[in-house]
Amino acid sequence: MLTLFIAAALSLAPSEAPPATTACTSSAVQTTALPATLPVEVWNNHIYVKVCVAERELDFILDTGAGGTALDYSIAKQLGVRFGQTFTVGGAGAGRVAGARVEDVSATLIGSSIAQHVVTAIDLSRLPPREGHRMDGILGDDFIARYVVAIDYAHSELRLYDHDRFHYDGPGTSVPLTLINRFPHIDAAVKLADGETLRGRFVVDVGSGAGLTLTKPFVDDNRLRDRVGPTLRRSGSGGVGGTTTTEIGRLSSLSIGGIELARPIVQLFGDSAGVMSQRGAWVGNIGGGILRRFTVLFDYQAKRMIVEANASIAEPFDADMSGAALVTDDSLSSIIVDAVAPGSPAAEAGLVRGDVVVSVDGAPVSRTVLGELRERLRRPGEHIQLVVRRNDEAKQIEIVTRRLV
């Protein structure tokens, strides 16, 4: 869940109580009929949905890799939510975080009467600095299972259908889907540069911003570190369990339901990656970096996923071409260089760990500027002028991007 290297600044710190908004305090909307279409924000290949909880406007991430709908622990405290049984929870990353059952809490999707019961509160505080976006909660499998859910990445829309009345007659491809421990799995195949095809069962993880990730047992069993190259070792991705280190490379292709995607970026996990280091019924994740090339429909009742290719289906897969891992501070107000890969454009330009980015091509750091920077750092031949603060001294840095894998 939530794999990324570049993060952007926001004005609202996680410790601030989210304010009441007009969208949440106005008179109740009429009962929403299905099918319903709701706007969402697509940020770093993640889907953010605006919801109201206790008359506060919050940002929830949609996540097929989450077992239930959850509210951030600190937000729950601020809102005076009553806690029940406590527990800890893990995911991608080696650590575990605090959680608790909650009582009498629901989240209503803004612009609709659609409400979802919130079952837990989980400490999500590790995620916003890496994501660059406020994350107040998660809409999990209990929400998705209520409907046929269509995610239209190209038009930033979430469409909800009554699964008892839903009939599909569109141009998409239907892929059989299996629910294991409430998570959606599909069978897919990866082809290596040496011509061998490896098949396995993958979690379809809308909550992951990465494209394709493979678990340590699958990587080890198939000697993929020797067979996928060149690779670049990177840190900074991960999930609720903390950051992880992966090796990034390319495969010859990924095949889903007969649809072949050429030369996808792949992340190879090793030790200390939580669930990604463990052996199970699945061999990897297919996340937003792949899914954003489609409109994706999840029909849990019919045990199928339907994918309709959009205009980005033919775009090449590319990863960061700077070699810099950027994160925010806990307040999401400063951009900090967390790591620099040796021999990378960032290293050659003189960027070092701990540098604070002040401006990009003369523009002060903002969410818009950093969002655009994220895209530029995935394109070759970009000349990017940064001003960074290092030990109270301003330094000019020019990065010229190039493909590293």
Tab-separated table of C-alpha atoms in Angstrom, residues 1-404:
chain	number	residue	atom	x	y	z
A	1	MET	CA	0.000	0.000	0.000
A	2	LEU	CA	1.096	3.539	-0.799
A	3	THR	CA	4.390	3.109	-2.591
A	4	LEU	CA	6.057	6.367	-3.615
A	5	PHE	CA	9.234	8.415	-3.663
A	6	ILE	CA	8.173	12.011	-4.333
A	7	ALA	CA	5.797	13.842	-1.971
A	8	ALA	CA	4.085	17.229	-2.145
A	9	ALA	CA	3.245	19.873	0.443
A	10	LEU	CA	-0.166	20.596	1.909
A	11	SER	CA	-1.252	23.385	4.228
A	12	LEU	CA	-3.083	21.273	6.787
A	13	ALA	CA	-0.975	19.435	9.331
A	14	PRO	CA	-2.188	16.027	10.550
A	15	SER	CA	-2.282	17.313	14.146
A	16	GLU	CA	-4.776	20.055	13.315
A	17	ALA	CA	-8.442	19.336	13.914
A	18	PRO	CA	-10.174	19.279	10.519
A	19	PRO	CA	-12.597	22.211	10.379
A	20	ALA	CA	-16.333	21.974	9.862
A	21	THR	CA	-17.233	22.852	6.277
A	22	THR	CA	-20.271	24.057	4.394
A	23	ALA	CA	-20.348	20.764	2.495
A	24	CYS	CA	-20.830	18.928	5.788
A	25	THR	CA	-23.059	21.398	7.666
A	26	SER	CA	-25.547	22.267	4.922
A	27	SER	CA	-28.997	20.676	4.878
A	28	ALA	CA	-29.069	16.996	4.049
A	29	VAL	CA	-28.996	16.030	0.380
A	30	GLN	CA	-31.768	13.971	-1.111
A	31	THR	CA	-31.436	10.218	-1.029
A	32	THR	CA	-28.901	9.204	-3.664
A	33	ALA	CA	-30.195	6.818	-6.292
A	34	LEU	CA	-27.989	4.211	-7.930
A	35	PRO	CA	-26.115	4.280	-10.184
A	36	ALA	CA	-24.327	7.251	-8.655
A	37	THR	CA	-21.330	9.163	-9.998
A	38	LEU	CA	-19.075	10.989	-7.544
A	39	PRO	CA	-15.939	13.061	-8.138
A	40	VAL	CA	-12.664	11.811	-6.689
A	41	GLU	CA	-9.113	13.080	-6.643
A	42	VAL	CA	-6.456	10.952	-8.325
A	43	TRP	CA	-3.179	11.752	-6.557
A	44	ASN	CA	-0.025	9.706	-7.099
A	45	ASN	CA	-2.171	6.895	-8.535
A	46	HIS	CA	-4.347	6.820	-5.395
A	47	ILE	CA	-8.078	7.542	-5.197
A	48	TYR	CA	-9.167	10.121	-2.606
A	49	VAL	CA	-12.821	10.519	-1.692
A	50	LYS	CA	-14.232	13.496	0.219
A	51	VAL	CA	-16.370	12.373	3.159
A	52	CYS	CA	-18.082	13.930	6.169
A	53	VAL	CA	-17.546	12.569	9.672
A	54	ALA	CA	-19.151	14.485	12.559
A	55	GLU	CA	-19.629	17.506	10.268
A	56	ARG	CA	-15.949	17.547	9.334
A	57	GLU	CA	-14.751	17.259	5.738
A	58	LEU	CA	-12.110	14.529	5.511
A	59	ASP	CA	-10.045	12.832	2.820
A	60	PHE	CA	-10.422	9.053	2.739
A	61	ILE	CA	-8.365	6.849	0.454
A	62	LEU	CA	-10.142	4.049	-1.425
A	63	ASP	CA	-8.301	0.790	-0.777
A	64	THR	CA	-9.150	-2.753	-1.903
A	65	GLY	CA	-6.145	-3.845	0.158
A	66	ALA	CA	-7.763	-2.717	3.427
A	67	GLY	CA	-9.936	-5.066	5.431
A	68	GLY	CA	-12.431	-2.454	6.599
A	69	THR	CA	-13.256	1.233	6.701
A	70	ALA	CA	-11.087	3.095	9.192
A	71	LEU	CA	-10.581	6.582	10.603
A	72	ASP	CA	-7.143	7.954	11.414
A	73	TYR	CA	-6.454	7.463	15.131
A	74	SER	CA	-5.528	11.081	15.873
A	75	ILE	CA	-8.539	12.418	13.944
A	76	ALA	CA	-10.784	10.057	15.906
A	77	LYS	CA	-9.401	11.483	19.149
A	78	GLN	CA	-9.970	15.044	17.976
A	79	LEU	CA	-13.575	14.221	17.103
A	80	GLY	CA	-14.213	12.613	20.491
A	81	VAL	CA	-14.871	9.154	19.065
A	82	ARG	CA	-15.412	6.403	21.634
A	83	PHE	CA	-12.820	3.623	21.451
A	84	GLY	CA	-13.452	-0.035	22.095
A	85	GLN	CA	-11.042	-2.965	21.997
A	86	THR	CA	-7.480	-1.985	21.082
A	87	PHE	CA	-5.132	-3.881	18.749
A	88	THR	CA	-2.146	-3.420	16.466
A	89	VAL	CA	-2.109	-3.721	12.694
A	90	GLY	CA	0.611	-4.288	10.104
A	91	GLY	CA	0.986	-4.147	6.339
A	92	ALA	CA	3.790	-3.230	3.965
A	93	GLY	CA	6.776	-2.348	6.164
A	94	ALA	CA	8.209	-4.141	9.152
A	95	GLY	CA	6.396	-2.283	11.942
A	96	ARG	CA	2.932	-2.315	13.430
A	97	VAL	CA	0.712	0.584	14.477
A	98	ALA	CA	-1.979	1.160	17.073
A	99	GLY	CA	-5.641	0.631	16.329
A	100	ALA	CA	-8.962	0.357	18.131
A	101	ARG	CA	-12.578	-0.521	17.470
A	102	VAL	CA	-14.854	2.501	17.298
A	103	GLU	CA	-18.522	2.958	18.046
A	104	ASP	CA	-21.290	4.986	16.397
A	105	VAL	CA	-19.159	6.465	13.613
A	106	SER	CA	-20.116	6.767	9.957
A	107	ALA	CA	-18.623	8.519	6.941
A	108	THR	CA	-20.938	10.098	4.355
A	109	LEU	CA	-19.613	10.665	0.856
A	110	ILE	CA	-19.878	14.388	0.130
A	111	GLY	CA	-22.517	15.245	-2.441
A	112	SER	CA	-24.542	12.136	-1.642
A	113	SER	CA	-26.520	10.396	1.078
A	114	ILE	CA	-24.243	7.328	0.839
A	115	ALA	CA	-22.889	6.504	4.279
A	116	GLN	CA	-20.415	3.868	5.381
A	117	HIS	CA	-20.021	2.566	8.916
A	118	VAL	CA	-16.511	3.115	10.288
A	119	VAL	CA	-15.326	0.051	12.151
A	120	THR	CA	-11.842	0.979	13.395
A	121	ALA	CA	-9.398	3.779	14.089
A	122	ILE	CA	-5.827	3.187	12.894
A	123	ASP	CA	-2.689	5.275	13.268
A	124	LEU	CA	-2.068	6.471	9.696
A	125	SER	CA	0.455	9.155	10.686
A	126	ARG	CA	3.369	7.491	8.868
A	127	LEU	CA	1.677	7.743	5.490
A	128	PRO	CA	0.992	11.451	4.716
A	129	PRO	CA	4.686	12.513	4.774
A	130	ARG	CA	5.471	9.899	2.123
A	131	GLU	CA	2.233	10.417	0.220
A	132	GLY	CA	2.209	14.211	0.242
A	133	HIS	CA	-1.514	14.237	0.877
A	134	ARG	CA	-3.696	14.393	3.956
A	135	MET	CA	-5.040	10.940	4.745
A	136	ASP	CA	-7.829	11.006	7.312
A	137	GLY	CA	-9.161	7.504	6.774
A	138	ILE	CA	-9.658	4.521	4.495
A	139	LEU	CA	-12.686	3.240	2.590
A	140	GLY	CA	-12.062	-0.494	2.620
A	141	ASP	CA	-13.516	-3.740	1.390
A	142	ASP	CA	-16.727	-3.406	3.439
A	143	PHE	CA	-17.626	-0.352	1.354
A	144	ILE	CA	-16.547	-1.856	-1.968
A	145	ALA	CA	-18.474	-5.092	-1.380
A	146	ARG	CA	-21.782	-3.177	-1.119
A	147	TYR	CA	-21.756	-2.135	-4.770
A	148	VAL	CA	-20.344	-2.747	-8.168
A	149	VAL	CA	-17.629	-0.096	-7.971
A	150	ALA	CA	-16.183	1.542	-11.083
A	151	ILE	CA	-13.017	3.644	-10.790
A	152	ASP	CA	-12.568	5.907	-13.791
A	153	TYR	CA	-8.993	7.156	-13.416
A	154	ALA	CA	-9.050	9.218	-16.611
A	155	HIS	CA	-12.110	11.266	-15.578
A	156	SER	CA	-11.511	11.230	-11.780
A	157	GLU	CA	-14.868	9.595	-11.120
A	158	LEU	CA	-16.184	6.907	-8.805
A	159	ARG	CA	-19.353	5.183	-10.031
A	160	LEU	CA	-21.474	3.009	-7.765
A	161	TYR	CA	-24.025	0.486	-9.069
A	162	ASP	CA	-26.591	-1.756	-7.416
A	163	HIS	CA	-24.963	-5.184	-7.795
A	164	ASP	CA	-28.341	-6.942	-7.966
A	165	ARG	CA	-29.369	-4.889	-11.007
A	166	PHE	CA	-26.007	-4.404	-12.666
A	167	HIS	CA	-25.585	-5.645	-16.219
A	168	TYR	CA	-22.388	-5.019	-18.137
A	169	ASP	CA	-22.382	-4.754	-21.928
A	170	GLY	CA	-19.346	-2.515	-22.443
A	171	PRO	CA	-16.080	-3.101	-24.334
A	172	GLY	CA	-14.023	-4.187	-21.329
A	173	THR	CA	-12.339	-7.452	-20.458
A	174	SER	CA	-13.740	-9.541	-17.600
A	175	VAL	CA	-11.111	-11.101	-15.318
A	176	PRO	CA	-12.093	-13.782	-12.760
A	177	LEU	CA	-11.627	-12.521	-9.232
A	178	THR	CA	-11.159	-14.519	-6.027
A	179	LEU	CA	-11.674	-13.037	-2.553
A	180	ILE	CA	-9.139	-14.358	-0.039
A	181	ASN	CA	-9.330	-12.905	3.476
A	182	ARG	CA	-11.582	-10.216	1.934
A	183	PHE	CA	-8.920	-9.070	-0.548
A	184	PRO	CA	-9.431	-9.348	-4.340
A	185	HIS	CA	-6.990	-11.660	-6.156
A	186	ILE	CA	-6.548	-12.349	-9.855
A	187	ASP	CA	-4.306	-14.662	-11.835
A	188	ALA	CA	-1.726	-12.896	-13.997
A	189	ALA	CA	1.547	-13.666	-15.742
A	190	VAL	CA	4.872	-11.872	-15.976
A	191	LYS	CA	7.360	-12.457	-18.780
A	192	LEU	CA	11.084	-12.071	-18.214
A	193	ALA	CA	13.672	-10.789	-20.644
A	194	ASP	CA	15.004	-14.355	-21.050
A	195	GLY	CA	11.623	-15.432	-22.404
A	196	GLU	CA	10.291	-17.384	-19.404
A	197	THR	CA	6.729	-16.676	-18.276
A	198	LEU	CA	5.903	-16.890	-14.579
A	199	ARG	CA	2.300	-17.173	-13.435
A	200	GLY	CA	0.851	-16.397	-10.040
A	201	ARG	CA	-1.967	-14.945	-8.003
A	202	PHE	CA	-1.857	-11.194	-7.373
A	203	VAL	CA	-3.725	-8.886	-5.007
A	204	VAL	CA	-5.436	-6.042	-6.859
A	205	ASP	CA	-4.490	-3.198	-4.538
A	206	VAL	CA	-6.117	0.143	-5.357
A	207	GLY	CA	-4.445	1.553	-2.232
A	208	SER	CA	-0.969	1.047	-3.697
A	209	GLY	CA	0.443	3.799	-5.865
A	210	ALA	CA	3.015	1.448	-7.348
A	211	GLY	CA	2.412	-0.540	-10.496
A	212	LEU	CA	3.665	-4.070	-9.957
A	213	THR	CA	5.341	-5.379	-6.807
A	214	LEU	CA	6.581	-8.901	-6.111
A	215	THR	CA	6.985	-10.567	-2.736
A	216	LYS	CA	10.339	-11.720	-1.385
A	217	PRO	CA	9.508	-15.484	-1.613
A	218	PHE	CA	8.491	-15.159	-5.274
A	219	VAL	CA	11.590	-13.081	-6.029
A	220	ASP	CA	13.864	-15.564	-4.254
A	221	ASP	CA	12.231	-18.700	-5.670
A	222	ASN	CA	12.674	-17.428	-9.228
A	223	ARG	CA	16.067	-15.726	-8.753
A	224	LEU	CA	14.606	-12.495	-10.046
A	225	ARG	CA	17.374	-10.269	-8.705
A	226	ASP	CA	19.695	-12.011	-11.158
A	227	ARG	CA	17.179	-12.103	-14.007
A	228	VAL	CA	15.611	-8.639	-13.863
A	229	GLY	CA	18.121	-5.973	-14.690
A	230	PRO	CA	19.430	-3.475	-14.453
A	231	THR	CA	17.890	-2.666	-11.077
A	232	LEU	CA	18.060	0.330	-8.789
A	233	ARG	CA	17.902	-0.039	-5.026
A	234	ARG	CA	15.530	2.469	-3.471
A	235	SER	CA	14.091	3.212	-0.045
A	236	GLY	CA	11.077	5.272	0.943
A	237	SER	CA	8.134	3.174	-0.193
A	238	GLY	CA	5.958	1.155	2.164
A	239	GLY	CA	2.678	1.231	4.037
A	240	VAL	CA	1.284	1.429	7.549
A	241	GLY	CA	4.215	-0.695	8.759
A	242	GLY	CA	6.759	1.937	7.752
A	243	THR	CA	9.233	2.430	4.936
A	244	THR	CA	10.733	-0.415	2.942
A	245	THR	CA	13.663	-0.910	0.591
A	246	THR	CA	13.090	-2.395	-2.845
A	247	GLU	CA	14.972	-3.016	-6.039
A	248	ILE	CA	13.326	-1.489	-9.088
A	249	GLY	CA	13.662	-2.932	-12.570
A	250	ARG	CA	11.697	-3.833	-15.685
A	251	LEU	CA	9.934	-6.944	-16.908
A	252	SER	CA	9.339	-7.853	-20.526
A	253	SER	CA	5.571	-7.798	-20.007
A	254	LEU	CA	2.632	-8.251	-17.632
A	255	SER	CA	-0.469	-10.089	-18.843
A	256	ILE	CA	-3.883	-9.552	-17.210
A	257	GLY	CA	-6.874	-11.330	-18.719
A	258	GLY	CA	-5.124	-11.576	-22.051
A	259	ILE	CA	-4.178	-7.874	-22.054
A	260	GLU	CA	-0.401	-7.561	-22.379
A	261	LEU	CA	1.365	-4.510	-20.957
A	262	ALA	CA	4.901	-4.039	-22.293
A	263	ARG	CA	7.971	-3.358	-20.147
A	264	PRO	CA	6.307	-2.518	-16.834
A	265	ILE	CA	8.320	-1.249	-13.888
A	266	VAL	CA	8.543	-3.849	-11.114
A	267	GLN	CA	9.535	-3.574	-7.455
A	268	LEU	CA	11.317	-6.566	-5.930
A	269	PHE	CA	10.890	-6.855	-2.168
A	270	GLY	CA	13.370	-8.365	0.263
A	271	ASP	CA	13.514	-8.706	4.048
A	272	SER	CA	11.861	-6.345	6.560
A	273	ALA	CA	8.923	-5.508	4.294
A	274	GLY	CA	6.119	-6.885	6.465
A	275	VAL	CA	3.520	-8.768	4.453
A	276	MET	CA	5.611	-8.298	1.301
A	277	SER	CA	8.333	-10.473	2.855
A	278	GLN	CA	5.980	-13.291	3.793
A	279	ARG	CA	4.983	-16.384	1.854
A	280	GLY	CA	1.279	-16.711	1.139
A	281	ALA	CA	-1.343	-17.482	-1.487
A	282	TRP	CA	-0.269	-14.455	-3.511
A	283	VAL	CA	2.990	-13.482	-5.178
A	284	GLY	CA	2.590	-9.727	-5.534
A	285	ASN	CA	0.426	-6.625	-5.881
A	286	ILE	CA	-1.030	-4.908	-8.910
A	287	GLY	CA	-1.509	-1.281	-7.918
A	288	GLY	CA	-2.473	2.120	-9.226
A	289	GLY	CA	0.500	2.450	-11.556
A	290	ILE	CA	-1.075	-0.331	-13.631
A	291	LEU	CA	-4.753	0.272	-12.855
A	292	ARG	CA	-4.727	3.971	-13.850
A	293	ARG	CA	-4.494	2.870	-17.503
A	294	PHE	CA	-8.042	1.522	-17.244
A	295	THR	CA	-11.475	2.138	-15.905
A	296	VAL	CA	-11.663	-0.698	-13.364
A	297	LEU	CA	-14.923	-2.263	-12.168
A	298	PHE	CA	-15.028	-4.444	-9.070
A	299	ASP	CA	-18.002	-6.799	-8.923
A	300	TYR	CA	-17.398	-8.889	-5.822
A	301	GLN	CA	-20.792	-10.605	-5.993
A	302	ALA	CA	-20.124	-11.890	-9.518
A	303	LYS	CA	-16.470	-12.592	-8.624
A	304	ARG	CA	-15.046	-10.553	-11.459
A	305	MET	CA	-13.007	-7.478	-12.249
A	306	ILE	CA	-13.671	-5.667	-15.534
A	307	VAL	CA	-11.014	-3.475	-17.132
A	308	GLU	CA	-11.633	-0.963	-19.923
A	309	ALA	CA	-8.468	0.542	-21.412
A	310	ASN	CA	-8.272	4.353	-21.450
A	311	ALA	CA	-6.093	6.712	-23.470
A	312	SER	CA	-3.028	6.101	-21.269
A	313	ILE	CA	-2.903	2.362	-22.029
A	314	ALA	CA	-0.043	2.826	-24.530
A	315	GLU	CA	2.028	5.214	-22.397
A	316	PRO	CA	5.462	3.820	-21.497
A	317	PHE	CA	6.103	2.765	-17.917
A	318	ASP	CA	8.683	4.959	-16.230
A	319	ALA	CA	10.040	5.380	-12.731
A	320	ASP	CA	11.799	8.289	-11.049
A	321	MET	CA	14.767	9.425	-13.166
A	322	SER	CA	16.451	11.668	-10.608
A	323	GLY	CA	17.640	9.216	-7.967
A	324	ALA	CA	16.287	11.424	-5.171
A	325	ALA	CA	13.786	10.172	-2.611
A	326	LEU	CA	11.772	13.157	-1.388
A	327	VAL	CA	9.414	13.204	1.593
A	328	THR	CA	7.646	15.866	3.628
A	329	ASP	CA	7.991	16.649	7.291
A	330	ASP	CA	5.194	15.609	9.643
A	331	SER	CA	3.354	18.879	9.045
A	332	LEU	CA	3.363	18.308	5.265
A	333	SER	CA	4.784	21.822	4.864
A	334	SER	CA	8.432	21.133	3.927
A	335	ILE	CA	9.968	18.907	1.263
A	336	ILE	CA	13.056	17.051	2.437
A	337	VAL	CA	15.585	14.934	0.551
A	338	ASP	CA	15.393	11.574	2.313
A	339	ALA	CA	17.916	9.660	0.205
A	340	VAL	CA	20.073	10.040	-2.900
A	341	ALA	CA	21.067	7.045	-5.030
A	342	PRO	CA	24.821	6.880	-5.751
A	343	GLY	CA	25.699	7.664	-9.355
A	344	SER	CA	22.264	9.150	-10.067
A	345	PRO	CA	21.517	12.569	-11.618
A	346	ALA	CA	20.624	13.905	-8.159
A	347	ALA	CA	23.952	12.736	-6.740
A	348	GLU	CA	25.871	14.171	-9.702
A	349	ALA	CA	24.087	17.505	-9.208
A	350	GLY	CA	25.210	17.638	-5.579
A	351	LEU	CA	21.914	16.952	-3.826
A	352	VAL	CA	22.417	15.350	-0.399
A	353	ARG	CA	20.237	13.771	2.253
A	354	GLY	CA	18.667	16.409	4.497
A	355	ASP	CA	18.444	19.159	1.872
A	356	VAL	CA	15.152	21.068	2.060
A	357	VAL	CA	13.642	22.071	-1.286
A	358	VAL	CA	12.712	25.761	-1.325
A	359	SER	CA	11.739	26.323	-4.970
A	360	VAL	CA	11.420	24.538	-8.309
A	361	ASP	CA	12.352	26.534	-11.434
A	362	GLY	CA	11.869	29.710	-9.411
A	363	ALA	CA	8.404	28.804	-8.134
A	364	PRO	CA	7.967	28.411	-4.359
A	365	VAL	CA	7.127	24.902	-3.241
A	366	SER	CA	3.397	24.199	-3.354
A	367	ARG	CA	1.209	21.225	-3.960
A	368	THR	CA	0.709	22.150	-7.609
A	369	VAL	CA	4.420	22.734	-8.223
A	370	LEU	CA	5.391	19.492	-6.530
A	371	GLY	CA	2.731	17.524	-8.361
A	372	GLU	CA	4.155	18.767	-11.644
A	373	LEU	CA	7.682	18.011	-10.432
A	374	ARG	CA	6.707	14.434	-9.708
A	375	GLU	CA	5.685	13.995	-13.340
A	376	ARG	CA	8.784	15.727	-14.710
A	377	LEU	CA	11.106	13.518	-12.682
A	378	ARG	CA	9.652	10.548	-14.569
A	379	ARG	CA	10.552	12.016	-17.976
A	380	PRO	CA	14.036	11.811	-19.534
A	381	GLY	CA	15.990	14.911	-20.449
A	382	GLU	CA	14.262	17.308	-18.062
A	383	HIS	CA	16.409	20.207	-16.793
A	384	ILE	CA	15.075	21.098	-13.340
A	385	GLN	CA	16.400	24.007	-11.303
A	386	LEU	CA	16.057	23.571	-7.537
A	387	VAL	CA	16.923	25.895	-4.702
A	388	VAL	CA	17.594	23.912	-1.537
A	389	ARG	CA	18.359	24.965	2.006
A	390	ARG	CA	21.332	23.224	3.601
A	391	ASN	CA	22.535	24.255	7.053
A	392	ASP	CA	20.807	27.648	6.688
A	393	GLU	CA	22.509	28.249	3.338
A	394	ALA	CA	20.700	28.367	0.004
A	395	LYS	CA	22.176	26.317	-2.839
A	396	GLN	CA	21.280	26.150	-6.526
A	397	ILE	CA	20.989	22.633	-7.915
A	398	GLU	CA	20.254	21.582	-11.497
A	399	ILE	CA	19.083	18.016	-12.104
A	400	VAL	CA	19.042	16.599	-15.615
A	401	THR	CA	16.943	13.441	-15.610
A	402	ARG	CA	17.782	10.196	-17.380
A	403	ARG	CA	16.417	6.665	-17.267
A	404	LEU	CA	17.990	4.590	-14.512
